[in-house]
Coordinates of C-alpha atoms and ligand atoms in Angstrom, one line a residue:
M429 CA 91.4 56.7 98.6
V430 CA 89.1 59.7 98.1
V431 CA 88.5 62.5 100.4
I432 CA 85.4 64.3 100.2
L433 CA 86.1 68.4 101.1
E434 CA 83.4 70.4 103.0
N435 CA 81.7 72.6 100.4
N436 CA 82.8 75.7 102.6
A437 CA 86.3 74.3 103.6
T438 CA 88.8 77.4 103.3
E439 CA 91.9 77.5 101.6
E440 CA 94.1 77.3 105.0
Q441 CA 92.0 73.8 105.9
I442 CA 92.6 72.3 102.6
K443 CA 96.2 73.1 102.5
N444 CA 96.3 71.1 105.9
I445 CA 94.5 68.2 104.6
K446 CA 97.2 68.0 101.9
Q447 CA 99.9 68.8 103.9
H448 CA 98.6 65.9 106.2
L449 CA 98.0 63.4 103.1
E450 CA 101.2 64.4 101.7
D451 CA 103.1 63.5 105.4
F452 CA 101.3 59.9 105.4
G453 CA 102.9 59.5 102.0
F454 CA 100.4 59.8 99.8
Q455 CA 100.2 61.1 96.2
I456 CA 97.3 63.8 95.7
H457 CA 95.3 64.3 92.6
E458 CA 92.6 67.0 93.0
S459 CA 89.4 67.1 91.1
S460 CA 87.2 70.0 91.5
G461 CA 83.6 69.6 90.1
V462 CA 80.4 71.6 90.3
Q463 CA 79.3 70.2 93.2
R464 CA 82.0 69.5 95.4
T465 CA 85.7 69.0 95.3
I466 CA 87.5 65.8 95.9
L467 CA 91.1 64.5 96.6
G468 CA 92.2 61.4 95.4
A469 CA 94.8 60.1 97.8
I470 CA 97.1 57.5 96.0
G471 CA 99.7 55.0 97.5
V472 CA 98.9 51.6 99.3
K473 CA 99.4 52.3 102.9
P474 CA 98.8 49.1 104.8
G475 CA 97.3 49.3 108.1
F476 CA 96.7 53.1 107.5
D477 CA 93.6 54.5 109.7
I478 CA 91.5 56.2 107.6
R479 CA 90.0 58.0 110.8
K480 CA 93.3 60.2 110.8
V481 CA 91.8 61.9 107.9
R482 CA 88.0 61.7 108.7
I483 CA 88.6 64.1 111.6
L484 CA 90.7 66.7 109.9
E485 CA 88.5 70.1 109.7
G486 CA 87.2 70.7 106.1
V487 CA 86.6 67.0 105.6
A488 CA 83.1 65.9 104.5
D489 CA 83.9 62.4 104.1
V490 CA 86.6 59.5 103.4
Y491 CA 86.4 56.4 101.6
R492 CA 88.5 53.6 100.4
V493 CA 88.4 53.1 96.5
T494 CA 88.2 49.4 96.1
S495 CA 88.9 49.3 92.4
P496 CA 92.4 49.2 91.4
F497 CA 91.8 52.0 89.6
K498 CA 91.5 55.0 91.2
L499 CA 92.0 58.3 88.8
A500 CA 90.0 56.9 86.0
S501 CA 87.0 56.1 88.6
R502 CA 83.8 57.6 88.8
K503 CA 84.2 57.8 92.3
F504 CA 87.2 60.3 91.8
K505 CA 85.5 62.0 89.7
E506 CA 81.8 62.5 89.3
E507 CA 81.4 64.2 86.3
K508 CA 82.0 63.0 82.7
T509 CA 85.4 63.8 81.4
V510 CA 84.9 66.1 78.3
I511 CA 88.1 66.6 76.3
K512 CA 88.3 69.7 74.2
I513 CA 90.7 69.9 71.3
K514 CA 90.3 73.0 69.3
D515 CA 86.6 73.5 68.2
V516 CA 86.1 70.0 68.8
E517 CA 85.1 68.1 72.1
I518 CA 84.7 64.6 73.0
G519 CA 82.7 63.4 75.8
G520 CA 79.8 66.1 75.7
S521 CA 76.4 65.9 74.1
K522 CA 77.5 66.0 70.6
I523 CA 79.3 62.9 69.2
A524 CA 82.4 63.1 67.6
M525 CA 82.9 61.3 64.2
M526 CA 86.2 60.3 63.5
A527 CA 86.7 58.7 59.7
G528 CA 89.5 57.9 57.1
P529 CA 91.5 55.2 55.6
C530 CA 93.1 52.3 57.8
S531 CA 96.6 53.8 56.3
V532 CA 97.7 56.9 54.5
E533 CA 98.7 55.6 51.1
S534 CA 99.2 58.6 48.6
E535 CA 98.6 62.4 48.7
E536 CA 95.8 61.9 46.5
Q537 CA 94.2 59.2 48.5
I538 CA 94.2 60.8 51.9
F539 CA 93.1 64.5 50.2
K540 CA 90.0 62.9 48.5
L541 CA 89.3 61.3 52.1
A542 CA 89.5 64.2 54.0
E543 CA 87.1 65.8 51.7
V544 CA 84.8 63.1 52.4
V545 CA 85.2 63.1 55.8
A546 CA 84.5 67.0 56.2
K547 CA 81.9 66.9 54.1
S548 CA 79.8 64.4 56.3
G549 CA 80.0 66.7 59.1
S550 CA 82.6 64.6 60.7
K551 CA 85.4 66.5 62.5
I552 CA 88.3 64.0 63.0
L553 CA 90.7 62.2 60.3
R554 CA 92.1 59.1 61.2
G555 CA 94.7 57.4 59.6
G556 CA 97.7 55.0 60.0
A557 CA 101.4 56.4 59.2
F558 CA 103.2 53.5 61.2
K559 CA 101.4 50.5 60.8
P560 CA 101.4 47.8 63.0
R561 CA 100.4 44.6 61.0
S562 CA 99.7 41.0 61.8
S563 CA 102.4 40.1 58.8
P564 CA 105.8 41.7 58.7
Y565 CA 104.9 41.1 54.3
S566 CA 102.1 43.4 54.7
F567 CA 102.4 47.3 53.9
Q568 CA 103.8 48.9 57.0
G569 CA 102.9 52.6 56.6
L570 CA 104.5 55.6 54.4
G571 CA 106.0 57.0 58.0
E572 CA 106.5 60.5 58.7
E573 CA 105.9 61.1 54.6
G574 CA 102.0 59.8 55.7
L575 CA 101.9 61.8 58.9
R576 CA 102.7 65.2 56.9
L577 CA 100.3 64.6 54.2
M578 CA 97.6 63.5 56.6
R579 CA 98.2 67.1 58.6
E580 CA 98.0 69.0 55.0
A581 CA 94.8 67.1 54.4
A582 CA 93.2 67.9 57.6
D583 CA 94.1 71.3 57.4
Q584 CA 92.9 71.8 54.3
Y585 CA 89.6 70.5 55.4
G586 CA 89.6 71.8 59.0
L587 CA 89.6 68.7 60.9
L588 CA 92.0 67.0 63.6
V589 CA 94.1 64.3 63.0
I590 CA 94.3 61.0 65.0
T591 CA 97.4 58.3 64.4
E592 CA 98.8 55.7 65.7
V593 CA 102.0 55.9 68.2
M594 CA 103.8 52.4 68.2
Q595 CA 106.8 53.3 70.2
I596 CA 108.6 55.5 72.4
D597 CA 111.1 57.1 69.9
Q598 CA 108.0 57.9 68.0
I599 CA 106.4 60.1 70.4
E600 CA 108.5 63.5 69.6
L601 CA 108.0 63.0 65.7
I602 CA 104.2 62.2 65.7
S603 CA 103.3 64.9 68.3
K604 CA 104.4 67.4 65.5
Y605 CA 101.7 66.0 63.3
T606 CA 98.7 64.7 65.5
D607 CA 95.9 66.1 67.8
I608 CA 95.2 63.0 69.6
F609 CA 97.5 59.9 69.8
Q610 CA 95.8 56.5 69.0
L611 CA 97.2 53.8 71.0
G612 CA 96.7 50.5 69.5
A613 CA 94.9 47.1 70.4
R614 CA 98.2 45.3 70.5
N615 CA 100.0 48.1 72.5
M616 CA 97.3 48.4 75.3
Q617 CA 99.6 46.9 77.6
N618 CA 103.1 48.4 76.5
F619 CA 103.5 50.0 80.1
S620 CA 107.0 52.2 79.0
L621 CA 105.0 53.6 76.4
L622 CA 102.0 54.4 78.7
K623 CA 104.3 56.1 80.8
E624 CA 106.0 58.5 78.3
L625 CA 102.8 59.1 76.9
S626 CA 101.4 60.1 80.2
K627 CA 104.3 63.1 80.3
S628 CA 102.5 64.4 77.2
E629 CA 99.6 66.9 77.1
I630 CA 98.3 65.1 73.6
P631 CA 95.1 63.6 74.2
V632 CA 95.3 59.4 74.0
M633 CA 93.0 57.3 72.7
I634 CA 93.5 53.7 74.2
K635 CA 92.2 51.1 72.0
R636 CA 91.1 47.9 74.1
G637 CA 93.7 44.8 73.8
L638 CA 92.3 41.8 71.9
A639 CA 92.1 39.9 75.2
A640 CA 92.0 42.7 77.5
T641 CA 89.5 42.9 80.3
I642 CA 87.5 46.1 80.9
E643 CA 89.4 46.3 84.1
E644 CA 92.9 46.0 82.3
W645 CA 91.6 48.4 80.0
L646 CA 90.9 50.8 82.7
M647 CA 94.2 50.0 84.5
S648 CA 96.0 51.3 81.0
A649 CA 94.0 54.4 81.6
E650 CA 95.2 54.9 85.1
Y651 CA 98.8 54.8 84.0
I652 CA 98.4 57.6 81.7
L653 CA 96.3 59.6 84.4
S654 CA 98.6 58.9 87.1
G655 CA 101.3 60.5 85.0
G656 CA 99.6 63.6 84.5
N657 CA 97.9 63.2 81.4
K658 CA 94.3 64.1 82.0
N659 CA 93.3 63.4 78.2
V660 CA 92.3 60.1 78.0
I661 CA 89.8 58.5 75.6
L662 CA 88.8 54.8 75.5
C663 CA 87.9 52.9 72.3
E664 CA 86.1 49.5 72.4
R665 CA 87.4 48.1 69.0
G666 CA 86.4 44.5 69.6
I667 CA 88.0 41.5 71.3
R668 CA 89.2 38.3 70.5
T669 CA 86.4 35.2 71.3
F670 CA 85.5 32.0 69.8
E671 CA 83.3 33.6 67.0
T672 CA 84.8 33.4 63.4
Y673 CA 81.9 35.1 61.3
T674 CA 83.5 38.6 62.5
R675 CA 87.2 39.5 62.7
N676 CA 86.5 40.3 66.4
T677 CA 83.5 40.4 68.6
F678 CA 82.3 43.9 69.5
D679 CA 81.8 44.3 73.2
L680 CA 78.8 46.7 72.9
S681 CA 78.2 46.9 76.9
A682 CA 81.6 47.8 77.5
I683 CA 80.2 51.3 76.6
P684 CA 77.8 51.6 79.6
I685 CA 79.9 49.6 82.0
I686 CA 82.5 52.2 81.1
H687 CA 80.1 55.1 82.0
N688 CA 79.0 53.6 85.1
R689 CA 82.5 53.1 86.1
S690 CA 84.7 55.8 84.8
H691 CA 84.4 59.4 83.7
L692 CA 86.6 58.7 81.0
P693 CA 84.7 59.2 77.0
V694 CA 84.5 55.7 75.1
V695 CA 85.0 55.5 71.5
A696 CA 83.2 52.4 69.7
D697 CA 84.9 51.5 66.6
P698 CA 82.8 49.1 64.6
S699 CA 85.2 48.5 61.7
H700 CA 87.7 46.8 63.7
A701 CA 85.2 45.2 66.0
T702 CA 83.6 43.5 62.9
G703 CA 86.1 43.4 60.2
L704 CA 83.1 43.2 57.7
R705 CA 82.0 46.1 55.4
D706 CA 78.2 45.1 55.9
Q707 CA 78.5 44.6 59.7
V708 CA 79.6 48.2 60.3
P709 CA 76.6 50.5 59.7
P710 CA 74.4 48.1 62.1
M711 CA 76.9 48.4 65.0
A712 CA 77.7 52.0 64.3
R713 CA 74.0 52.3 64.9
A714 CA 73.9 50.3 67.9
A715 CA 77.2 52.0 69.3
V716 CA 75.1 55.3 69.4
A717 CA 72.4 54.2 70.7
A718 CA 74.6 52.5 73.4
G719 CA 75.9 55.5 74.4
A720 CA 79.2 55.9 72.8
D721 CA 80.7 59.6 72.9
A722 CA 82.8 58.8 69.4
L723 CA 82.6 56.6 66.5
M724 CA 85.8 55.8 64.7
I725 CA 85.0 54.4 61.0
E726 CA 87.4 53.2 58.2
I727 CA 86.4 54.5 54.9
H728 CA 88.1 54.0 51.2
H729 CA 87.2 55.2 47.8
D730 CA 88.7 52.2 46.2
P731 CA 88.4 49.3 49.1
E732 CA 89.4 46.4 46.6
N733 CA 92.5 48.4 46.4
A734 CA 93.2 49.2 49.8
L735 CA 96.6 48.6 51.2
S736 CA 95.4 47.1 54.5
D737 CA 91.6 46.7 55.8
G738 CA 89.9 47.0 52.7
P739 CA 87.1 44.5 53.5
Q740 CA 86.2 46.9 56.6
A741 CA 86.4 50.1 54.9
L742 CA 82.8 51.8 53.8
L743 CA 82.6 53.6 50.6
P744 CA 82.2 57.3 50.4
E745 CA 78.3 56.9 49.7
T746 CA 77.9 54.6 52.4
F747 CA 79.6 56.6 55.0
S748 CA 77.5 59.4 54.1
Q749 CA 74.1 57.8 54.5
L750 CA 75.4 56.2 57.8
M751 CA 75.9 59.8 59.0
Q752 CA 72.3 60.9 58.3
E753 CA 71.0 57.9 60.1
L754 CA 73.3 58.2 63.1
R755 CA 72.0 61.7 63.2
L756 CA 68.5 60.3 64.0
I757 CA 69.6 58.2 66.4
A758 CA 71.6 60.7 68.3
Q759 CA 68.4 62.7 68.5
A760 CA 66.5 60.2 69.8
I761 CA 68.7 59.8 73.0
G762 CA 69.1 63.5 73.5
K763 CA 72.6 64.0 71.6
T764 CA 73.6 65.9 68.4
I765 CA 76.5 64.5 65.5
Ligands
PEP2280 C1 93.8 51.0 63.3 O1 93.0 51.8 63.9 O2 93.8 50.8 61.9 C2 94.4 49.4 63.9 C3 95.4 49.3 63.9 O3 93.3 49.4 65.4 P1 93.7 47.9 66.4 O4 94.7 48.8 67.2 O5 92.5 48.6 66.7 O6 93.9 46.9 66.0
MN2281 MN1 92.6 49.4 60.3

């Protein structure tokens, strides 16, 4: 249920409304926008008469939110969420660029690529240290050493770090090195991991599950929001369909759909969405045109010998060229990169 307060509601009235909601057994989440203040009252109350709230002084309107996601909904928070991390914003008019290798492989590799990322004007270095691979025989990542190397490379070039957390017992360790947690597609519905991440203040980027509907994806965001972490970012990385010419099918329409239904920022990952190097630039351009708040792109200086996801990694020159093109597209829709 959403309770919209009168613009001139007094503190006393607001306190009283909150008290009533609590007495009715609701959990309250406040959202103060530029226009108005909204109270989200969460908790299913069969047979609850909404008019009991409507008549309270200071209440302008009350309505039920019919979608299963509440805190992630635009109905609860009208203004878009802008996540600020140091000097970077995700969700505003500047499109944030996240780039780097699939996996951190060595000191030389990550420093080289961090330089490419910084020189291109991107602000966020990506890279996996714990690699969830489809095969147990594939490279599994450098672990803490990979985290340390990535943090050092990012600090040297003034970048933020985003890296994947796969399990609860890694949260504490990864918190020491990262600016953003990446929740992998295969873990989107690992609800115990989501609950633990909701207790952190570090932003969480939720990658869409391989076969997850947009609603299921938003419900995962709801887990993190309801646990108290308001810094949630969504990432479209392609879904599994019957098509075999690409690794996954890039669901571009998810971007405007999320923007319409939710206030949360959306990142597009054309690298995992297509799995093919030559498909990445066109899909990256399309994602910017569709309104993505950020892009995540895998790059590698020697993709033939990359330890993971080589076929989809852009060479540094191609990435720099792509950045120029993306800037022009961004400009055409009133944004910058
Ligand atoms: C990745 O970002 O390297 C990755 C494993 O992504 P996903 O979880 O989307 O497959
Ligand atoms: Mn990858």
